[in-house]
mmCIF file of C-alpha atoms in Angstrom:
data_model
loop_
_atom_site.group_PDB
_atom_site.id
_atom_site.type_symbol
_atom_site.label_atom_id
_atom_site.label_comp_id
_atom_site.label_asym_id
_atom_site.label_seq_id
_atom_site.Cartn_x
_atom_site.Cartn_y
_atom_site.Cartn_z
ATOM 1 C CA LEU K 1 -0.070 0.066 0.000
ATOM 2 C CA SER K 2 2.807 2.369 0.859
ATOM 3 C CA GLN K 3 3.894 2.554 -2.852
ATOM 4 C CA LYS K 4 0.207 3.436 -4.064
ATOM 5 C CA ASP K 5 -1.419 5.156 -1.172
ATOM 6 C CA PRO K 6 0.801 6.057 1.948
ATOM 7 C CA SER K 7 -2.227 7.590 3.789
ATOM 8 C CA GLN K 8 -4.091 4.208 3.484
ATOM 9 C CA ALA K 9 -0.956 2.364 4.345
ATOM 10 C CA LEU K 10 -0.567 4.413 7.560
ATOM 11 C CA THR K 11 -4.097 3.727 8.483
ATOM 12 C CA ALA K 12 -3.683 -0.045 8.141
ATOM 13 C CA LEU K 13 -0.398 0.103 10.066
ATOM 14 C CA LEU K 14 -2.027 2.025 12.933
ATOM 15 C CA GLN K 15 -4.376 -1.062 13.495
ATOM 16 C CA LEU K 16 -1.508 -3.014 15.141
ATOM 17 C CA ASN K 17 -1.727 -3.479 18.735
ATOM 18 C CA VAL K 18 1.542 -2.281 19.801
ATOM 19 C CA ALA K 19 1.031 -3.295 23.515
ATOM 20 C CA GLU K 20 0.894 -7.007 22.451
ATOM 21 C CA ALA K 21 3.553 -6.963 19.600
ATOM 22 C CA SER K 22 7.045 -8.646 19.960
ATOM 23 C CA PRO K 23 10.001 -6.347 20.211
ATOM 24 C CA GLU K 24 11.043 -6.865 16.708
ATOM 25 C CA ASP K 25 7.431 -6.063 15.501
ATOM 26 C CA ARG K 26 7.333 -2.942 17.500
ATOM 27 C CA LYS K 27 10.598 -1.730 15.904
ATOM 28 C CA THR K 28 9.370 -2.500 12.472
ATOM 29 C CA TYR K 29 6.134 -0.728 13.348
ATOM 30 C CA TYR K 30 7.736 2.450 14.423
ATOM 31 C CA LYS K 31 10.218 2.319 11.468
ATOM 32 C CA ASN K 32 7.420 2.174 9.106
ATOM 33 C CA LYS K 33 5.399 4.833 11.013
ATOM 34 C CA ILE K 34 8.401 7.060 10.671
ATOM 35 C CA ILE K 35 8.627 6.546 6.829
ATOM 36 C CA LEU K 36 5.033 6.891 6.057
ATOM 37 C CA ASN K 37 4.545 10.064 8.128
ATOM 38 C CA GLU K 38 7.591 11.433 6.297
ATOM 39 C CA LYS K 39 6.162 10.613 3.047
ATOM 40 C CA LEU K 40 2.929 12.309 4.025
ATOM 41 C CA HIS K 41 4.843 15.385 5.361
ATOM 42 C CA LYS K 42 3.493 14.781 8.884
ATOM 43 C CA ILE K 43 6.794 15.745 10.383
ATOM 44 C CA THR K 44 5.571 16.117 13.918
ATOM 45 C CA GLU K 45 4.028 12.734 14.005
ATOM 46 C CA ALA K 46 7.262 11.378 12.393
ATOM 47 C CA ARG K 47 9.271 12.955 15.197
ATOM 48 C CA VAL K 48 7.004 11.292 17.785
ATOM 49 C CA ALA K 49 7.640 7.820 16.198
ATOM 50 C CA THR K 50 11.121 8.427 16.178
ATOM 51 C CA GLU K 51 11.194 9.025 19.948
ATOM 52 C CA ASP K 52 9.135 5.832 20.338
ATOM 53 C CA LEU K 53 11.680 3.871 18.367
ATOM 54 C CA LEU K 54 14.534 5.221 20.283
ATOM 55 C CA ARG K 55 12.950 4.158 23.563
ATOM 56 C CA GLU K 56 12.965 0.484 22.341
ATOM 57 C CA PRO K 57 15.672 -1.241 24.567
ATOM 58 C CA SER K 58 16.600 -3.965 21.980
ATOM 59 C CA LEU K 59 17.676 -1.542 19.155
ATOM 60 C CA THR K 60 20.861 -2.557 17.293
ATOM 61 C CA ALA K 61 23.630 0.055 16.677
ATOM 62 C CA GLU K 62 22.426 0.106 13.040
ATOM 63 C CA GLU K 63 18.713 0.766 14.170
ATOM 64 C CA LYS K 64 19.741 3.495 16.667
ATOM 65 C CA GLU K 65 21.790 5.251 13.984
ATOM 66 C CA PHE K 66 18.789 5.169 11.548
ATOM 67 C CA ALA K 67 16.368 6.538 14.292
ATOM 68 C CA LEU K 68 19.149 9.364 15.272
ATOM 69 C CA GLY K 69 19.488 10.170 11.653
ATOM 70 C CA ARG K 70 15.658 10.689 10.983
ATOM 71 C CA LYS K 71 15.439 12.722 14.288
ATOM 72 C CA LEU K 72 18.199 14.705 13.038
ATOM 73 C CA TRP K 73 16.637 15.306 9.688
ATOM 74 C CA PHE K 74 13.329 16.436 11.179
ATOM 75 C CA ALA K 75 15.041 18.724 13.572
ATOM 76 C CA GLU K 76 16.672 20.493 10.612
ATOM 77 C CA LEU K 77 13.418 20.744 8.784
ATOM 78 C CA GLU K 78 11.838 22.380 11.642
ATOM 79 C CA LEU K 79 15.018 24.475 12.172
ATOM 80 C CA ASP K 80 15.321 23.230 15.629
ATOM 81 C CA PHE K 81 19.243 23.339 15.636
ATOM 82 C CA ALA K 82 19.621 22.850 19.401
ATOM 83 C CA THR K 83 17.968 19.403 19.047
ATOM 84 C CA ALA K 84 19.912 18.797 15.845
ATOM 85 C CA LEU K 85 23.186 19.450 17.596
ATOM 86 C CA LYS K 86 22.311 17.139 20.560
ATOM 87 C CA THR K 87 21.324 14.482 18.246
ATOM 88 C CA ALA K 88 24.398 14.624 16.039
ATOM 89 C CA GLN K 89 26.401 14.337 19.157
ATOM 90 C CA GLN K 90 25.191 10.893 19.761
ATOM 91 C CA MET K 91 25.630 9.683 16.251
ATOM 92 C CA LYS K 92 28.596 7.698 14.622
ATOM 93 C CA PHE K 93 28.315 9.204 11.064
ATOM 94 C CA GLU K 94 30.226 6.031 9.816
ATOM 95 C CA ASN K 95 29.731 7.422 6.079
ATOM 96 C CA LEU K 96 31.739 10.682 6.995
ATOM 97 C CA SER K 97 35.463 11.176 7.594
ATOM 98 C CA ALA K 98 36.618 12.109 11.087
ATOM 99 C CA ASP K 99 37.348 15.585 9.752
ATOM 100 C CA ASP K 100 34.012 16.001 8.077
ATOM 101 C CA ARG K 101 32.131 14.807 11.234
ATOM 102 C CA VAL K 102 33.909 17.409 13.350
ATOM 103 C CA LEU K 103 33.077 20.210 10.805
ATOM 104 C CA LYS K 104 29.456 19.086 10.639
ATOM 105 C CA MET K 105 29.330 19.369 14.460
ATOM 106 C CA ALA K 106 30.845 22.891 14.289
ATOM 107 C CA LEU K 107 28.104 23.879 11.769
ATOM 108 C CA TYR K 108 25.338 22.614 13.985
ATOM 109 C CA ALA K 109 26.894 24.514 16.871
ATOM 110 C CA GLU K 110 26.859 27.669 15.120
ATOM 111 C CA LEU K 111 23.309 27.125 13.850
ATOM 112 C CA ALA K 112 22.216 26.454 17.336
ATOM 113 C CA GLU K 113 23.848 29.792 18.296
ATOM 114 C CA LYS K 114 26.447 27.807 20.553
ATOM 115 C CA SER K 115 30.203 28.100 20.454
ATOM 116 C CA PRO K 116 31.851 25.993 17.782
ATOM 117 C CA GLU K 117 35.313 26.329 19.256
ATOM 118 C CA GLN K 118 35.761 23.048 20.674
ATOM 119 C CA TYR K 119 35.046 21.274 17.331
ATOM 120 C CA TYR K 120 37.260 23.637 15.570
ATOM 121 C CA GLN K 121 40.032 23.046 18.061
ATOM 122 C CA GLN K 122 39.615 19.483 17.494
ATOM 123 C CA TYR K 123 39.779 19.824 13.816
ATOM 124 C CA LEU K 124 43.067 21.774 14.114
ATOM 125 C CA LYS K 125 44.617 18.774 16.095
ATOM 126 C CA GLN K 126 43.450 15.964 13.904
ATOM 127 C CA SER K 127 43.196 17.212 10.270
ATOM 128 C CA GLN K 128 46.151 17.098 7.856
ATOM 129 C CA ASP K 129 44.500 19.522 5.271
ATOM 130 C CA ALA K 130 46.703 22.675 5.750
ATOM 131 C CA GLU K 131 44.430 24.959 3.606
ATOM 132 C CA LYS K 132 41.186 24.079 5.662
ATOM 133 C CA LYS K 133 43.205 24.372 8.843
ATOM 134 C CA ALA K 134 44.248 27.980 7.790
ATOM 135 C CA LEU K 135 40.568 28.788 7.114
ATOM 136 C CA ILE K 136 39.482 27.365 10.536
ATOM 137 C CA ALA K 137 42.321 29.407 12.143
ATOM 138 C CA MET K 138 41.031 32.697 10.436
ATOM 139 C CA GLN K 139 37.481 31.878 11.753
ATOM 140 C CA LEU K 140 38.764 31.454 15.306
ATOM 141 C CA ILE K 141 40.787 34.711 15.140
ATOM 142 C CA ARG K 142 37.808 36.626 13.632
ATOM 143 C CA SER K 143 35.413 35.513 16.503
ATOM 144 C CA SER K 144 38.202 36.079 19.135
ATOM 145 C CA LYS K 145 37.865 38.696 21.910
ATOM 146 C CA GLN K 146 41.650 38.953 21.791
ATOM 147 C CA PRO K 147 42.379 38.900 17.967
ATOM 148 C CA ALA K 148 45.879 40.073 18.013
ATOM 149 C CA LYS K 149 46.878 37.519 20.795
ATOM 150 C CA ASP K 150 45.170 34.635 18.958
ATOM 151 C CA LEU K 151 46.806 35.720 15.603
ATOM 152 C CA GLU K 152 50.102 34.880 17.189
ATOM 153 C CA ILE K 153 48.626 31.662 18.760
ATOM 154 C CA TYR K 154 47.315 30.363 15.466
ATOM 155 C CA LYS K 155 50.322 31.534 13.320
ATOM 156 C CA PRO K 156 51.721 28.082 12.946
ATOM 157 C CA TYR K 157 48.773 26.983 11.071
ATOM 158 C CA PHE K 158 49.514 29.594 8.268
ATOM 159 C CA LYS K 159 52.959 28.139 7.774
ATOM 160 C CA SER K 160 52.239 27.122 4.140
ATOM 161 C CA GLN K 161 49.323 29.485 3.682
ATOM 162 C CA THR K 162 50.941 33.019 3.867
ATOM 163 C CA GLY K 163 48.131 34.666 1.977
ATOM 164 C CA SER K 164 45.564 33.359 4.511
ATOM 165 C CA TYR K 165 47.879 34.815 7.238
ATOM 166 C CA ALA K 166 47.856 38.167 5.580
ATOM 167 C CA ARG K 167 44.050 38.090 5.333
ATOM 168 C CA ALA K 168 43.949 37.098 9.001
ATOM 169 C CA ALA K 169 46.133 40.060 9.751
ATOM 170 C CA LEU K 170 44.001 42.488 7.752
ATOM 171 C CA ASN K 171 41.002 41.393 9.797
ATOM 172 C CA VAL K 172 42.771 41.887 13.027
ATOM 173 C CA TYR K 173 43.830 45.394 11.897
ATOM 174 C CA GLY K 174 40.386 46.048 11.051
ATOM 175 C CA GLN K 175 39.279 45.366 14.684
ATOM 176 C CA THR K 176 42.274 46.979 16.446
ATOM 177 C CA LYS K 177 43.728 49.651 14.004
ATOM 178 C CA ASP K 178 47.128 48.411 15.303
ATOM 179 C CA ARG K 179 49.756 49.295 12.702
ATOM 180 C CA LYS K 180 52.160 46.833 14.225
ATOM 181 C CA ILE K 181 50.045 43.850 13.086
ATOM 182 C CA LEU K 182 50.337 44.740 9.576
ATOM 183 C CA GLU K 183 54.129 45.361 9.951
ATOM 184 C CA LYS K 184 54.629 42.104 11.401
ATOM 185 C CA ALA K 185 52.540 40.296 8.803
ATOM 186 C CA LEU K 186 54.494 41.952 5.987
ATOM 187 C CA LYS K 187 57.655 40.269 7.122
ATOM 188 C CA GLU K 188 56.116 36.992 6.062
ATOM 189 C CA LYS K 189 55.506 37.953 2.496
ATOM 190 C CA GLY K 190 58.486 36.295 1.098
ATOM 191 C CA ALA K 191 57.885 35.976 -2.686
ATOM 192 C CA SER K 192 54.012 35.925 -2.270
ATOM 193 C CA GLN K 193 52.032 37.952 -4.780
ATOM 194 C CA ASP K 194 48.866 37.575 -2.786
ATOM 195 C CA ALA K 195 46.440 40.423 -2.889
ATOM 196 C CA ALA K 196 46.284 40.723 0.923
ATOM 197 C CA PHE K 197 49.984 41.494 1.028
ATOM 198 C CA VAL K 198 49.680 44.192 -1.595
ATOM 199 C CA MET K 199 46.640 45.782 0.418
ATOM 200 C CA ILE K 200 48.795 45.655 3.665
ATOM 201 C CA GLU K 201 51.501 47.504 1.766
ATOM 202 C CA LYS K 202 49.025 50.102 0.289
ATOM 203 C CA ILE K 203 47.655 50.763 3.943
ATOM 204 C CA LEU K 204 51.168 51.184 5.499
ATOM 205 C CA VAL K 205 52.260 53.469 2.625
ATOM 206 C CA LEU K 206 49.157 55.580 2.863
ATOM 207 C CA SER K 207 49.470 55.665 6.694
ATOM 208 C CA ASP K 208 53.054 57.104 6.230
ATOM 209 C CA ILE K 209 51.992 59.747 3.774
#
């Protein structure tokens, strides 16, 4: 019935006496209730069915991941990012790399208006992607209450990304108006032709004039 008429299928499904069903039948019942309600765009009912499934004590790891995945998706649909973050923290995300999982958690934290710093710090420790690490360092500096101090702390992450370092320095200068920030950054230019270094040179020249 679910292929032709999901509404009729859901009506038939709800005739099951859950109280007398075996644990395996209950799990099958809740899974189908989630899927059919989702097909019918009844998100609230689907979320309730998901919570019912998560309360089943005999869930396998795979079944739990399925239920948490649906819970996460429904929370996103309703822009409930606090629940999305809390749910994501319980998931394994075996289809994601360790780096992508951490970035996903940081995204949910930001959407939930919570600090993503712990996830960004974890990313800096574990990732081998120099370019992304430089971008994360820039983000941490931009959101810092002490940007000049953190520019120095995160400087090692710009070792092979001097252009990103220059852009980070420009951001800090924009917040502090401290000329020394730009002078120090310019010493890292080397042979770089990055536009951020050109901008730093122009700012210093205009300041001198």
